[in-house]
Tab-separated table of C-alpha atoms and ligand atoms in Angstrom:
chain	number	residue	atom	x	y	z
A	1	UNK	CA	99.621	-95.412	-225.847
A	2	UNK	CA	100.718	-95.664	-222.289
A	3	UNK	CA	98.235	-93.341	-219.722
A	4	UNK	CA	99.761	-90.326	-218.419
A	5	UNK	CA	101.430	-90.225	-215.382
A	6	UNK	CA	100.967	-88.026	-212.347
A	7	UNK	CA	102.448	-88.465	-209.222
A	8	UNK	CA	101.603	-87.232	-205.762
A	9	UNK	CA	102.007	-88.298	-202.275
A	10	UNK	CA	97.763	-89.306	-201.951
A	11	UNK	CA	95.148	-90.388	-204.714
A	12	UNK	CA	91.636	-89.652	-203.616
A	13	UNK	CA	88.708	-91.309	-205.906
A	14	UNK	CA	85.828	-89.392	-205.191
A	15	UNK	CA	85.547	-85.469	-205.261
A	16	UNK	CA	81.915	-85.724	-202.762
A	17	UNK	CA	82.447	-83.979	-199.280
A	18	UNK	CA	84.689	-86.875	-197.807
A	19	UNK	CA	86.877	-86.380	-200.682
A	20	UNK	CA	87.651	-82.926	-201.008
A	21	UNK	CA	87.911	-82.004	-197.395
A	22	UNK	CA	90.669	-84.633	-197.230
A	23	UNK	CA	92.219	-83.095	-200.360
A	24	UNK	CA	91.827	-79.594	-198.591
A	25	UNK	CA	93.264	-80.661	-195.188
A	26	UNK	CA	95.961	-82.282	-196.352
A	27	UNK	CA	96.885	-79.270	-198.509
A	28	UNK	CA	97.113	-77.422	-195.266
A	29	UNK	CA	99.619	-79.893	-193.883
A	30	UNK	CA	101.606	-79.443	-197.074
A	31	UNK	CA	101.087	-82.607	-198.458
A	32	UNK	CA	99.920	-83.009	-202.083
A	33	UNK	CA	96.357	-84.653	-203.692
A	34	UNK	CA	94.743	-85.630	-206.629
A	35	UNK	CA	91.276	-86.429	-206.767
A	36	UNK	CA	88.975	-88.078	-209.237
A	37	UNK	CA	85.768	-87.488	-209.512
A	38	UNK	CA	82.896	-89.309	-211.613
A	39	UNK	CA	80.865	-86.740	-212.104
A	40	UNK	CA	80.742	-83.220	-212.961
A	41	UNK	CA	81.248	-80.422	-211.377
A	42	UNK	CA	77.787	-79.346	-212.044
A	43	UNK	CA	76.384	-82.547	-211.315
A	44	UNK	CA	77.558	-82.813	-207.758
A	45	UNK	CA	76.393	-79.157	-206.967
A	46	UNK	CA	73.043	-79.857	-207.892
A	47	UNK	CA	73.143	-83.288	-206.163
A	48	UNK	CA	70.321	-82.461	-202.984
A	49	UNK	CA	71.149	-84.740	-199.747
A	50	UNK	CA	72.052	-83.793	-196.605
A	51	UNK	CA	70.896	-80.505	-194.527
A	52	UNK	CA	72.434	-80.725	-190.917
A	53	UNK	CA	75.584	-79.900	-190.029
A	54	UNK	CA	76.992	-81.043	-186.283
A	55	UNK	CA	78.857	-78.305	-184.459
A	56	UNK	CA	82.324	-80.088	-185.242
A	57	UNK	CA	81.393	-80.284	-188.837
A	58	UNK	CA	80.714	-76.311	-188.896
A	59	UNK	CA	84.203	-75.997	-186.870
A	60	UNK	CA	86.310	-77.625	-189.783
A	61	UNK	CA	84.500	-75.576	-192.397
A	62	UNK	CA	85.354	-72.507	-190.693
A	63	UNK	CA	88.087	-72.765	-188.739
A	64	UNK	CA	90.084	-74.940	-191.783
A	65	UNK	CA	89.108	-71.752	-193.964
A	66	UNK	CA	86.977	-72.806	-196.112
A	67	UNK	CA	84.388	-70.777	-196.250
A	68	UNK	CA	82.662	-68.815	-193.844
A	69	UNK	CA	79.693	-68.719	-195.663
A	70	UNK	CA	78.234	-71.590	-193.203
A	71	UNK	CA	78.188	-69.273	-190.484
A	72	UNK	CA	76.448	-66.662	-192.278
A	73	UNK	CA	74.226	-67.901	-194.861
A	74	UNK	CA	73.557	-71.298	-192.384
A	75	UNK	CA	70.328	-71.388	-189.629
A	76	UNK	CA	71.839	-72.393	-186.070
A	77	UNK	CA	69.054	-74.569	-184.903
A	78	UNK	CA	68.948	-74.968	-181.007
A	79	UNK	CA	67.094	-77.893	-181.194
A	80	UNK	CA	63.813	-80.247	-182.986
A	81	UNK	CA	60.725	-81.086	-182.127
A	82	UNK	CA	59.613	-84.692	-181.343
A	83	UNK	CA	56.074	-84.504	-182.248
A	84	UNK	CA	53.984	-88.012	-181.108
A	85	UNK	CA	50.757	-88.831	-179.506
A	86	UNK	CA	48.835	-85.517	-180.261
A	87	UNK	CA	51.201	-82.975	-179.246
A	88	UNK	CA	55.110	-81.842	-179.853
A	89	UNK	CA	57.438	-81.976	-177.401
A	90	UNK	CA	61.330	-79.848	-178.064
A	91	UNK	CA	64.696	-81.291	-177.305
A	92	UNK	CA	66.497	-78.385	-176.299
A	93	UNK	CA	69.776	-79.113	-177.202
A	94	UNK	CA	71.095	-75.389	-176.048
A	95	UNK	CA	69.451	-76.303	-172.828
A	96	UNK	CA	70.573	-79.936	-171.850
A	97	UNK	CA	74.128	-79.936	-173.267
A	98	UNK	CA	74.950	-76.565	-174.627
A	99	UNK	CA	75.496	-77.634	-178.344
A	100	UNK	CA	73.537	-76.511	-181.258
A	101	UNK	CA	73.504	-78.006	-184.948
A	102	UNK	CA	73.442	-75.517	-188.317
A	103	UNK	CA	71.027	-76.251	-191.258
A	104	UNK	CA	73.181	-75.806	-194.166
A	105	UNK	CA	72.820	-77.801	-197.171
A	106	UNK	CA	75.257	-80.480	-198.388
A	107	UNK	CA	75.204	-78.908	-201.714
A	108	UNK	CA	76.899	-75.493	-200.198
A	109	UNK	CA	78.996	-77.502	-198.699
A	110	UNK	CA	80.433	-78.729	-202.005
A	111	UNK	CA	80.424	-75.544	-203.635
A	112	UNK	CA	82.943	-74.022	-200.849
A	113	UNK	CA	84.678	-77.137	-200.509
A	114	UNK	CA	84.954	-76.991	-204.646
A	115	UNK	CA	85.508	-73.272	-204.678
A	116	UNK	CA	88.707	-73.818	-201.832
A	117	UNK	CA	90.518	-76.263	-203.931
A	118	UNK	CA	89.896	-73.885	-206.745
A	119	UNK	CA	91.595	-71.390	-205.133
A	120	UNK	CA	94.441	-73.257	-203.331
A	121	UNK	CA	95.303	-74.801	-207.161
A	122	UNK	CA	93.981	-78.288	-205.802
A	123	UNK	CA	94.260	-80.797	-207.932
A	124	UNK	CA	90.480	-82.152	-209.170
A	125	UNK	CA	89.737	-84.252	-211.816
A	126	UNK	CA	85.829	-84.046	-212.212
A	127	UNK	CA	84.097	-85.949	-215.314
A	128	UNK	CA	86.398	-88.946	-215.414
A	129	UNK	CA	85.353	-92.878	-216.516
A	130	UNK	CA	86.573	-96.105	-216.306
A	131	UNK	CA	88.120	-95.369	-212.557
A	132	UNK	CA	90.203	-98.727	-211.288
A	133	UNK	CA	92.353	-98.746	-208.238
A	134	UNK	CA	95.279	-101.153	-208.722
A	135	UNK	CA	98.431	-102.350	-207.037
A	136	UNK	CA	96.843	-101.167	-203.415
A	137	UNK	CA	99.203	-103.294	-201.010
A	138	UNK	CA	102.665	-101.680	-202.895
A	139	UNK	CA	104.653	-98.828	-201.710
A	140	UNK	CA	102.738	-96.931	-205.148
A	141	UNK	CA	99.243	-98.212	-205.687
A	142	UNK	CA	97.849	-96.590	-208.472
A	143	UNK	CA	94.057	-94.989	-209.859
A	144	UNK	CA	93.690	-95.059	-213.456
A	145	UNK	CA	90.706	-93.415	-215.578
A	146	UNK	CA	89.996	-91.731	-218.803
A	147	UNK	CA	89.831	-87.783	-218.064
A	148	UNK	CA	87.200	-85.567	-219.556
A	149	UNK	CA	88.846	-85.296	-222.338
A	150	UNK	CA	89.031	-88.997	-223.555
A	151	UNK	CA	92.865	-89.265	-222.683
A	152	UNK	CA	93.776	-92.717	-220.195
A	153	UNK	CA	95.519	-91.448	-217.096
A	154	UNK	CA	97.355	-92.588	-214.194
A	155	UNK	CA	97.882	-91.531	-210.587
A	156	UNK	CA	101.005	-93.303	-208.741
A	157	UNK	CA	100.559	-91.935	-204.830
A	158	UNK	CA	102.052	-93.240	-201.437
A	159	UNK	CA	98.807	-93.806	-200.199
A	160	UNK	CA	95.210	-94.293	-202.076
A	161	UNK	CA	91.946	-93.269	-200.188
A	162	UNK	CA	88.819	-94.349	-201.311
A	163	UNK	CA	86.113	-91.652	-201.132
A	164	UNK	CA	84.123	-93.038	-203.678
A	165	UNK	CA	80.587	-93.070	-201.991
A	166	UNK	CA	77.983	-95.901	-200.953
A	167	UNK	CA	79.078	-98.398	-204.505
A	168	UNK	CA	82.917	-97.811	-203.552
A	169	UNK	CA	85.135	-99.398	-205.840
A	170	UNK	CA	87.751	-99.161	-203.890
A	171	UNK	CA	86.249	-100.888	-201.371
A	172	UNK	CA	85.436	-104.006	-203.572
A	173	UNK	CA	89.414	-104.051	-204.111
A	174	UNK	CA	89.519	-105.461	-200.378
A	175	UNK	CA	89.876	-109.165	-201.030
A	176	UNK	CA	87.140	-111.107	-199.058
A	177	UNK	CA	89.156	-112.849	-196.631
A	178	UNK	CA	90.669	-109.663	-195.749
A	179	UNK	CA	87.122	-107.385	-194.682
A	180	UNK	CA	83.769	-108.320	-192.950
A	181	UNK	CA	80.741	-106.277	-193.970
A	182	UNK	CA	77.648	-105.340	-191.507
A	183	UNK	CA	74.039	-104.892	-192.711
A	184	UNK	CA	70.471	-104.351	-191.948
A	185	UNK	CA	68.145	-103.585	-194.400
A	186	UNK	CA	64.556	-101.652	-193.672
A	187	UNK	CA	61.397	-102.641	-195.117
A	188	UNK	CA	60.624	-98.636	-196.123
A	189	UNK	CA	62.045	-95.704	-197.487
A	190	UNK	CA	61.849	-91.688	-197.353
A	191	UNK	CA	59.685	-90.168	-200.022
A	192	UNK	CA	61.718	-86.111	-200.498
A	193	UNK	CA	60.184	-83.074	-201.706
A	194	UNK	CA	61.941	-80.144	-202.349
A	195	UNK	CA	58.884	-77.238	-202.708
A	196	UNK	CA	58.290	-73.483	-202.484
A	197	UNK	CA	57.315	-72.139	-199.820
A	198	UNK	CA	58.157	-70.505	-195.929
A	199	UNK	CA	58.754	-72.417	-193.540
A	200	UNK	CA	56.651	-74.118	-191.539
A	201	UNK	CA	58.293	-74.255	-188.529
A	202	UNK	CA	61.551	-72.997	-187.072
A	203	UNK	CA	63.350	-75.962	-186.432
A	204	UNK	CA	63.022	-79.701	-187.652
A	205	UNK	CA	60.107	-81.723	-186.565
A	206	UNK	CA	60.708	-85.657	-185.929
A	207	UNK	CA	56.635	-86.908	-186.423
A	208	UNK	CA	55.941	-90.257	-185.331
A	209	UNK	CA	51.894	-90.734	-186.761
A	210	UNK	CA	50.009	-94.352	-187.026
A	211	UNK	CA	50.401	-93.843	-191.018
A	212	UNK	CA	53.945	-93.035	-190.754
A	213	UNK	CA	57.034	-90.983	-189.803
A	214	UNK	CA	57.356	-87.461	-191.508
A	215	UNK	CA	60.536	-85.335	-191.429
A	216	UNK	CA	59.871	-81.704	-191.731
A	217	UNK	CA	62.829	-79.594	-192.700
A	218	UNK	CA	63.657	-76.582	-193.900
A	219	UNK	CA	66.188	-74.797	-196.574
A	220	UNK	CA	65.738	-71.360	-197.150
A	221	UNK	CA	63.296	-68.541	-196.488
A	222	UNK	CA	61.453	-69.894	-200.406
A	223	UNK	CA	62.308	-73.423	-200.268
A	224	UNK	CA	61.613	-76.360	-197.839
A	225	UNK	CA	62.627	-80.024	-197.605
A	226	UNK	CA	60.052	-82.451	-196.591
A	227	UNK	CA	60.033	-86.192	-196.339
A	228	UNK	CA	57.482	-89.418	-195.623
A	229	UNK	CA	58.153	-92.652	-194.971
A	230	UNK	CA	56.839	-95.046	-197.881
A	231	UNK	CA	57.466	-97.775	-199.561
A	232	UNK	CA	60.900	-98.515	-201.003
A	233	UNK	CA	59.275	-99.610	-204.358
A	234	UNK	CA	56.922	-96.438	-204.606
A	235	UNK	CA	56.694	-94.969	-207.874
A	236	UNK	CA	57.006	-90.778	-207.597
A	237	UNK	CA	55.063	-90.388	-210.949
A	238	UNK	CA	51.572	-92.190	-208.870
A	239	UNK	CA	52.154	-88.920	-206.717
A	240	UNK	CA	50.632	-85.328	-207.399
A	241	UNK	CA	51.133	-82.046	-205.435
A	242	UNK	CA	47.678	-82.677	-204.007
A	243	UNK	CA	48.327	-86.264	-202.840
A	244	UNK	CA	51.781	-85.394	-201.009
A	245	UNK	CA	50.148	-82.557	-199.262
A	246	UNK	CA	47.686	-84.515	-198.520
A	247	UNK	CA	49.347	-87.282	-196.994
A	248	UNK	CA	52.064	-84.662	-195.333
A	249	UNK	CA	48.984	-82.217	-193.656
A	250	UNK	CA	47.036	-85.688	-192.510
A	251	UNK	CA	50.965	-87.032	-190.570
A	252	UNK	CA	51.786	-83.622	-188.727
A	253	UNK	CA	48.115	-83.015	-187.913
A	254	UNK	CA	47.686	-85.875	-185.984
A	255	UNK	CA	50.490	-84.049	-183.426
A	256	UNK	CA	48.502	-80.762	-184.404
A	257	UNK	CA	51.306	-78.992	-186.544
A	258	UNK	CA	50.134	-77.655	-190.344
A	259	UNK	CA	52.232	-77.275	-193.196
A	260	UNK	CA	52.611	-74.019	-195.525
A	261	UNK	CA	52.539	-75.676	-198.743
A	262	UNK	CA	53.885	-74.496	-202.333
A	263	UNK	CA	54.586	-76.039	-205.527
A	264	UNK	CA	57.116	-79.270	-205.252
A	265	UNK	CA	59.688	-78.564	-207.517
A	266	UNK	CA	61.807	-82.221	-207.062
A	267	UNK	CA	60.420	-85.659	-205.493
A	268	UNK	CA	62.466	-88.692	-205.262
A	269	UNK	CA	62.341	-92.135	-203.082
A	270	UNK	CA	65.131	-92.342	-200.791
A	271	UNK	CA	65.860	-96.235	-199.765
A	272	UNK	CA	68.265	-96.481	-196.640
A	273	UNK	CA	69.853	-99.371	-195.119
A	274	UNK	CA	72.565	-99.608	-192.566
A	275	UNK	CA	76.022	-101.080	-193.629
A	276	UNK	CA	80.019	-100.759	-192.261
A	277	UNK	CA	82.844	-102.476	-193.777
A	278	UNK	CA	85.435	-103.235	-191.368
A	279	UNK	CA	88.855	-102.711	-191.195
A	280	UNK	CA	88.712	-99.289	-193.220
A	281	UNK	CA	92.450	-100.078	-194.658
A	282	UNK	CA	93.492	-102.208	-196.705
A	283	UNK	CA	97.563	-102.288	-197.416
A	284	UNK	CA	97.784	-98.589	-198.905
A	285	UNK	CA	94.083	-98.087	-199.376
A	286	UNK	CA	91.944	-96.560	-196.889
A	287	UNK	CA	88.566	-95.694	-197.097
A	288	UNK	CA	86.445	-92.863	-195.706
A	289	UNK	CA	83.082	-92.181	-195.538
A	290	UNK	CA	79.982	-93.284	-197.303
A	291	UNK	CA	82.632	-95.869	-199.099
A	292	UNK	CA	82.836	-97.522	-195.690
A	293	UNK	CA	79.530	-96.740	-194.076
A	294	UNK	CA	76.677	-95.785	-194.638
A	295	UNK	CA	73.522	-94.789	-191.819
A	296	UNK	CA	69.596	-93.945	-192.547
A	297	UNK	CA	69.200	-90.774	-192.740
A	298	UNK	CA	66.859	-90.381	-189.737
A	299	UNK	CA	69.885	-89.244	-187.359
A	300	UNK	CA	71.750	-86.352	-189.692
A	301	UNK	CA	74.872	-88.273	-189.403
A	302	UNK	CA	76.267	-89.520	-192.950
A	303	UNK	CA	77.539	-86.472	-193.808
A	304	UNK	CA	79.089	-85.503	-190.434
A	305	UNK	CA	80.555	-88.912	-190.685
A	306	UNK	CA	82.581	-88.214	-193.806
A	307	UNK	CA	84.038	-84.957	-192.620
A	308	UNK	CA	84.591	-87.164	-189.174
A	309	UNK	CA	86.695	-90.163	-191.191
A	310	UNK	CA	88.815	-87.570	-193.158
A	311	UNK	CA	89.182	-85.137	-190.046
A	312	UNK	CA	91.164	-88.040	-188.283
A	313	UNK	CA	92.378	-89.611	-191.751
A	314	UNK	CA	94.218	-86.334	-192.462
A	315	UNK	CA	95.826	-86.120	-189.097
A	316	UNK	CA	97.072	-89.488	-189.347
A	317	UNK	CA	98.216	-89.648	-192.606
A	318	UNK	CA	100.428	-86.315	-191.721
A	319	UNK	CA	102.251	-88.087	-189.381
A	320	UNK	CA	102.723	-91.091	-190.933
A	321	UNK	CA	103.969	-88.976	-194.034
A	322	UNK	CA	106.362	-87.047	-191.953
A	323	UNK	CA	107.779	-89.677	-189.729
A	324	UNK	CA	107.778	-92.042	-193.400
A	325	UNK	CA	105.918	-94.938	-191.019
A	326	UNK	CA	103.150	-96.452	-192.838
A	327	UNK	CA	102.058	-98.123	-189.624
A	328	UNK	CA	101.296	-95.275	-187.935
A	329	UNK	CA	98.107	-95.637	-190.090
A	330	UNK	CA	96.843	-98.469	-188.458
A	331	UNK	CA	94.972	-96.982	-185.438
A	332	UNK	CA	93.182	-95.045	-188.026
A	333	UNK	CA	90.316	-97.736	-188.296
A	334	UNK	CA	89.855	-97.928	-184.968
A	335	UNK	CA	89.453	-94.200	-184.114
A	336	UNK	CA	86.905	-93.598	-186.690
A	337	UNK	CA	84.852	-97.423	-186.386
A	338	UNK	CA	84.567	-95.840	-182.649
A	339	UNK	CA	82.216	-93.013	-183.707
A	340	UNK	CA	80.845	-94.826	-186.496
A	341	UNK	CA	79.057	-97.691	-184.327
A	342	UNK	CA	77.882	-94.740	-182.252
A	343	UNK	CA	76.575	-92.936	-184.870
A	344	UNK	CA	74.895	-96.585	-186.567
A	345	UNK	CA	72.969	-97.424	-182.923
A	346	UNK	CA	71.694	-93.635	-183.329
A	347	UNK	CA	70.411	-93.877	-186.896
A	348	UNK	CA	68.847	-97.305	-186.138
A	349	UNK	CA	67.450	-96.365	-182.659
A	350	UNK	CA	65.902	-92.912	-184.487
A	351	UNK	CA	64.699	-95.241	-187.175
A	352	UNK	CA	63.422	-97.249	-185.683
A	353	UNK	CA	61.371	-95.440	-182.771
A	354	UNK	CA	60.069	-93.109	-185.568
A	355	UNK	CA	59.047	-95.283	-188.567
A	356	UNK	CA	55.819	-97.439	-188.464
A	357	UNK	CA	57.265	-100.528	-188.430
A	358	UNK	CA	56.213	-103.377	-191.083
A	359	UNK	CA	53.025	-104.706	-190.603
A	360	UNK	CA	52.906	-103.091	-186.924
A	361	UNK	CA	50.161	-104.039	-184.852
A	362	UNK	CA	48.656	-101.345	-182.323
A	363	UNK	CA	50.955	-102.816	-179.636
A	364	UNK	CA	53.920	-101.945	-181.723
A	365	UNK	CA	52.516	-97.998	-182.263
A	366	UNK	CA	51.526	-97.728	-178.629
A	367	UNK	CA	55.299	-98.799	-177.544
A	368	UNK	CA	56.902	-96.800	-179.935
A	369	UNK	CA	54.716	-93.728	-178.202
A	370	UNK	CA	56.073	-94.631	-174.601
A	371	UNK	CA	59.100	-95.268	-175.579
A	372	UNK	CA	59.106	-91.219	-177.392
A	373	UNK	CA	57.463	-90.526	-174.231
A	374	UNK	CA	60.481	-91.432	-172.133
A	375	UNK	CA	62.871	-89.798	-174.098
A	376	UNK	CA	60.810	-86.314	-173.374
A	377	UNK	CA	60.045	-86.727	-169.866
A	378	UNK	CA	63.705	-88.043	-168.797
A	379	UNK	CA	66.295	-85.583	-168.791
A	380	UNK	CA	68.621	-88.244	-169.477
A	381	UNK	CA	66.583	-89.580	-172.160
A	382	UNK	CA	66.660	-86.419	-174.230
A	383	UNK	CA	70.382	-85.467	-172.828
A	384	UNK	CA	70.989	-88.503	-174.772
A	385	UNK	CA	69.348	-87.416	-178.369
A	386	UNK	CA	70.889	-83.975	-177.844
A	387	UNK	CA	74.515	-85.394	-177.154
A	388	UNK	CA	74.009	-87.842	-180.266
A	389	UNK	CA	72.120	-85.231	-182.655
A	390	UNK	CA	75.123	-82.303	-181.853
A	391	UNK	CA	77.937	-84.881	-182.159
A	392	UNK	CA	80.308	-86.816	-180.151
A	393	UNK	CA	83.867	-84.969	-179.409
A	394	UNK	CA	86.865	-86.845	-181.221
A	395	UNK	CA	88.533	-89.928	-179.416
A	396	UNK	CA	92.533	-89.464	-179.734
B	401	FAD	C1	69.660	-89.223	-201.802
B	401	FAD	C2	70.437	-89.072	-200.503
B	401	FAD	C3	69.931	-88.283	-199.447
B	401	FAD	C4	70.656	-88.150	-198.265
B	401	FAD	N1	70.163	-87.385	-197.237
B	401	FAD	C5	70.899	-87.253	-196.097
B	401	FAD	C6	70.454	-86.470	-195.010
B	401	FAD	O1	69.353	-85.918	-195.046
B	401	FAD	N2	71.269	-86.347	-193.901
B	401	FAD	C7	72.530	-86.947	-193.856
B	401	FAD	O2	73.291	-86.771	-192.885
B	401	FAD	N3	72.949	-87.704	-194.850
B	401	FAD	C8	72.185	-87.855	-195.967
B	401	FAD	N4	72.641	-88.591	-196.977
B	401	FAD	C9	73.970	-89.160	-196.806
B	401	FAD	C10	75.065	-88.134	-197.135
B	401	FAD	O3	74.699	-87.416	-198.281
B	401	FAD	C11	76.333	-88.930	-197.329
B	401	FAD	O4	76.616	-89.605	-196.110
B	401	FAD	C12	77.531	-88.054	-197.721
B	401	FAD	O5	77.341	-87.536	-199.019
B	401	FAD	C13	78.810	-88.898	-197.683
B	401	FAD	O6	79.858	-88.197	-198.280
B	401	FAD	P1	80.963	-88.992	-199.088
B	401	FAD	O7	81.913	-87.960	-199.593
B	401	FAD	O8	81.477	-90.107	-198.265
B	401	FAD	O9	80.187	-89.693	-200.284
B	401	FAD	P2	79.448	-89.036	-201.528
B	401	FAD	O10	78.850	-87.738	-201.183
B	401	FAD	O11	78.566	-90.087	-202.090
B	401	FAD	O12	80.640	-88.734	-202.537
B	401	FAD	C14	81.291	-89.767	-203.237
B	401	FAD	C15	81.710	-89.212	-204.589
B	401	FAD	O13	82.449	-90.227	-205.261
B	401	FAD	C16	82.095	-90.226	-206.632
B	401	FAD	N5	82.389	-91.555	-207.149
B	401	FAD	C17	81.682	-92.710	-206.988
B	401	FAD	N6	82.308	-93.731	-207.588
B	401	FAD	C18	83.435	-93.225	-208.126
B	401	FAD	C19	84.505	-93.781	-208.879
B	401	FAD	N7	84.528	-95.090	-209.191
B	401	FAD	N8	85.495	-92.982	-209.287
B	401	FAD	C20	85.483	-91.652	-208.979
B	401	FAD	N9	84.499	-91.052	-208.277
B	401	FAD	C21	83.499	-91.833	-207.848
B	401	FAD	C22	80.617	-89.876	-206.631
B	401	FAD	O14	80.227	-89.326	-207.873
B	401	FAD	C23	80.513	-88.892	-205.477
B	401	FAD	O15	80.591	-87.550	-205.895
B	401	FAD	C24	71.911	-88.787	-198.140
B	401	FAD	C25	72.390	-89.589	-199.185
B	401	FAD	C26	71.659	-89.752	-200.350
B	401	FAD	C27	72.184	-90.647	-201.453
């Protein structure tokens, strides 16, 4: 039996935040989607990752409608703490650049993005298998699957955009001659707790300590996100409730902060490495995203990145639609590698200022301390972090 065949003007594979924004945007411009997605619904919505949301981000939410719910369920933060060598010390974003960032969990952000397609009639297909992307240099490159239901499919578009997250297929389908790839791998990785309990600070607290960075972060009134640098090999099961608060209490007390603790209700260990694939099209296929990019999560910027890449992606794929000039695409790598590089020198400088480096000697701690130090006393060293943290305005 042949597949089923669905046209539309853009196939999207992958329904995660890059994804359906894209879908939703476009919608808005008039222009038609479909967009596959791996996983369930469910799935996706109970997926936890990302909490901080840069002003821009919050804009296109809102302003797109989509929801307003991140205004008024979100927590504006003004700024975090930087908490090294005994004390901490606040970044006051408000203060030194007028910008503010809103905690708001990547999970709502799926559900309204989810709940807009819903009710604009979007086109998702969540729960699919066997995804392949062919023919992507045609004039109708193609995504074929196997829908929930067991039934082959295929999706004949103008343009495909891959969406598909950090093991992209799509972006495999660039041949090698045609794409270079950037790397750098870290020797450690974030051990995340969810837990129950208030939180323990207002805003989130950055905590360099000699065994170790901690990330202190917060999710609702009941629930709190935590994190501590480990090993990327750690196992979670060699870790009870009394040996993460343990470790957690002993980090921020060296700065003298102390936790509220409360049972841990999820625990996972987060590797992170840096990576870009460059250029971000290939023929008809562009990528957006984690599927191009991907940053440690020390600098809040993966997914601001996504809803970045598909901000401009939309835009220029609305006027290469309407004026029927494919090439009009082609600045579209550019304008989005610009923020990206910005966005990997802030991950990796956060990273690596923060997180007790590999076998680190006590020169190594006592630089990383003066270099923190620095930042705080130098208004142009924190105007810096707050510029980065908030978000970079969009390059035309
Ligand atoms: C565990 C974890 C914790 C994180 N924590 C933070 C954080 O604290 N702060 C931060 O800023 N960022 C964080 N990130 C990064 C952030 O979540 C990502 O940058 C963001 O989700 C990128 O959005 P995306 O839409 O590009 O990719 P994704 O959210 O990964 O979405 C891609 C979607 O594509 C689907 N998919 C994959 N392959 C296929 C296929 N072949 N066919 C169809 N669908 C496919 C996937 O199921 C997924 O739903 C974290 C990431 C992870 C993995």
């Amino acid at each position: 039996m042949p597949p089923d065949l669905t046209r539309t003007r853009v196939g999207i594979v992958g329904g995660g935040p890059a994804g359906l924004m894209l879908s939703h945007l476009l919608a808005r411009a008039g222009i038609d989607s479909v967009v596959v997605e791996l996983r369930t619904r469910e799935e996706v919505e109970h997926t936890h990752r990302a909490g901080i949301l840069e002003q821009d981000s919050v804009r296109l939410l809102d302003e797109t409608g989509v929801s307003d719910r991140v205004l008024r369920d979100g927590y504006r933060h003004e700024g975090i703490d930087l908490a090294f060598g005994g004390a901490g010390h606040r970044i006051d974003f408000e203060a030194l650049v007028g910008a503010s960032v809103q905690l708001y969990p990547q999970t709502d952000v799926f559900i309204d993005l989810a709940d807009a397609r819903d009710r604009d009639g979007g086109d998702v297909r969540y729960d699919v298998n066997e995804v392949g992307v062919v023919d992507v240099t045609s004039d109708q490159p193609g995504v074929l699957f196997t829908d929930s239901a067991g039934e082959r499919q295929e999706v004949r578009c103008d343009y495909l955009v891959g969406a598909d997250g950090s093991r992209s297929i799509c972006r495999d389908s660039f041949p090698e001659s045609q794409r270079r790839q950037f790397f750098r791998e870290y020797p450690f990785a974030w051990f995340g707790i969810l837990c129950e309990a208030p939180p323990s600070a207002p805003e989130l607290i950055y905590n360099h300590s000699e065994r170790g960075f901690a990330l202190i972060s917060q999710r609702t009134e009941t629930l709190q996100r935590m994190y501590f640098q480990c090993d990327p090999h750690e196992d979670v099961d060699d870790w009870s409730d009394d040996r993460i608060w343990e470790e957690l209490q002993t980090r921020v007390g060296a700065n003298g902060y102390t936790l509220q603790e409360g049972p841990i209700t999820s625990r996972t260990v987060l590797p992170f490495r840096s990576f870009v694939q460059e250029p971000m099209r290939h023929g008809n296929l562009l990528l957006a995203g984690d599927a191009a990019h991907t940053v440690p999560p020390t600098g809040a910027k993966g997914l601001n990145l996504a809803l970045a890449d598909v901000r401009v992606l939309a835009e220029e794929l609305e006027r290469a639609i309407s004026k029927k000039d494919g090439s009009l695409l082609d600045s579209y790598t550019e304008r989005a590698l610009d923020r990206v590089w910005k966005a990997q020198h802030f991950s990796y400088w956060m990273t690596t200022m923060l997180h007790r480096p590999a076998e680190a000697s006590p020169f190594d701690l006592r630089r990383q301390v003066g270099e923190l130090s620095s930042v705080v006393s130098s208004t142009a060293g924190s105007t810096y972090l707050a510029e980065a943290y908030t978000g970079w305005p969009d390059r035309d």
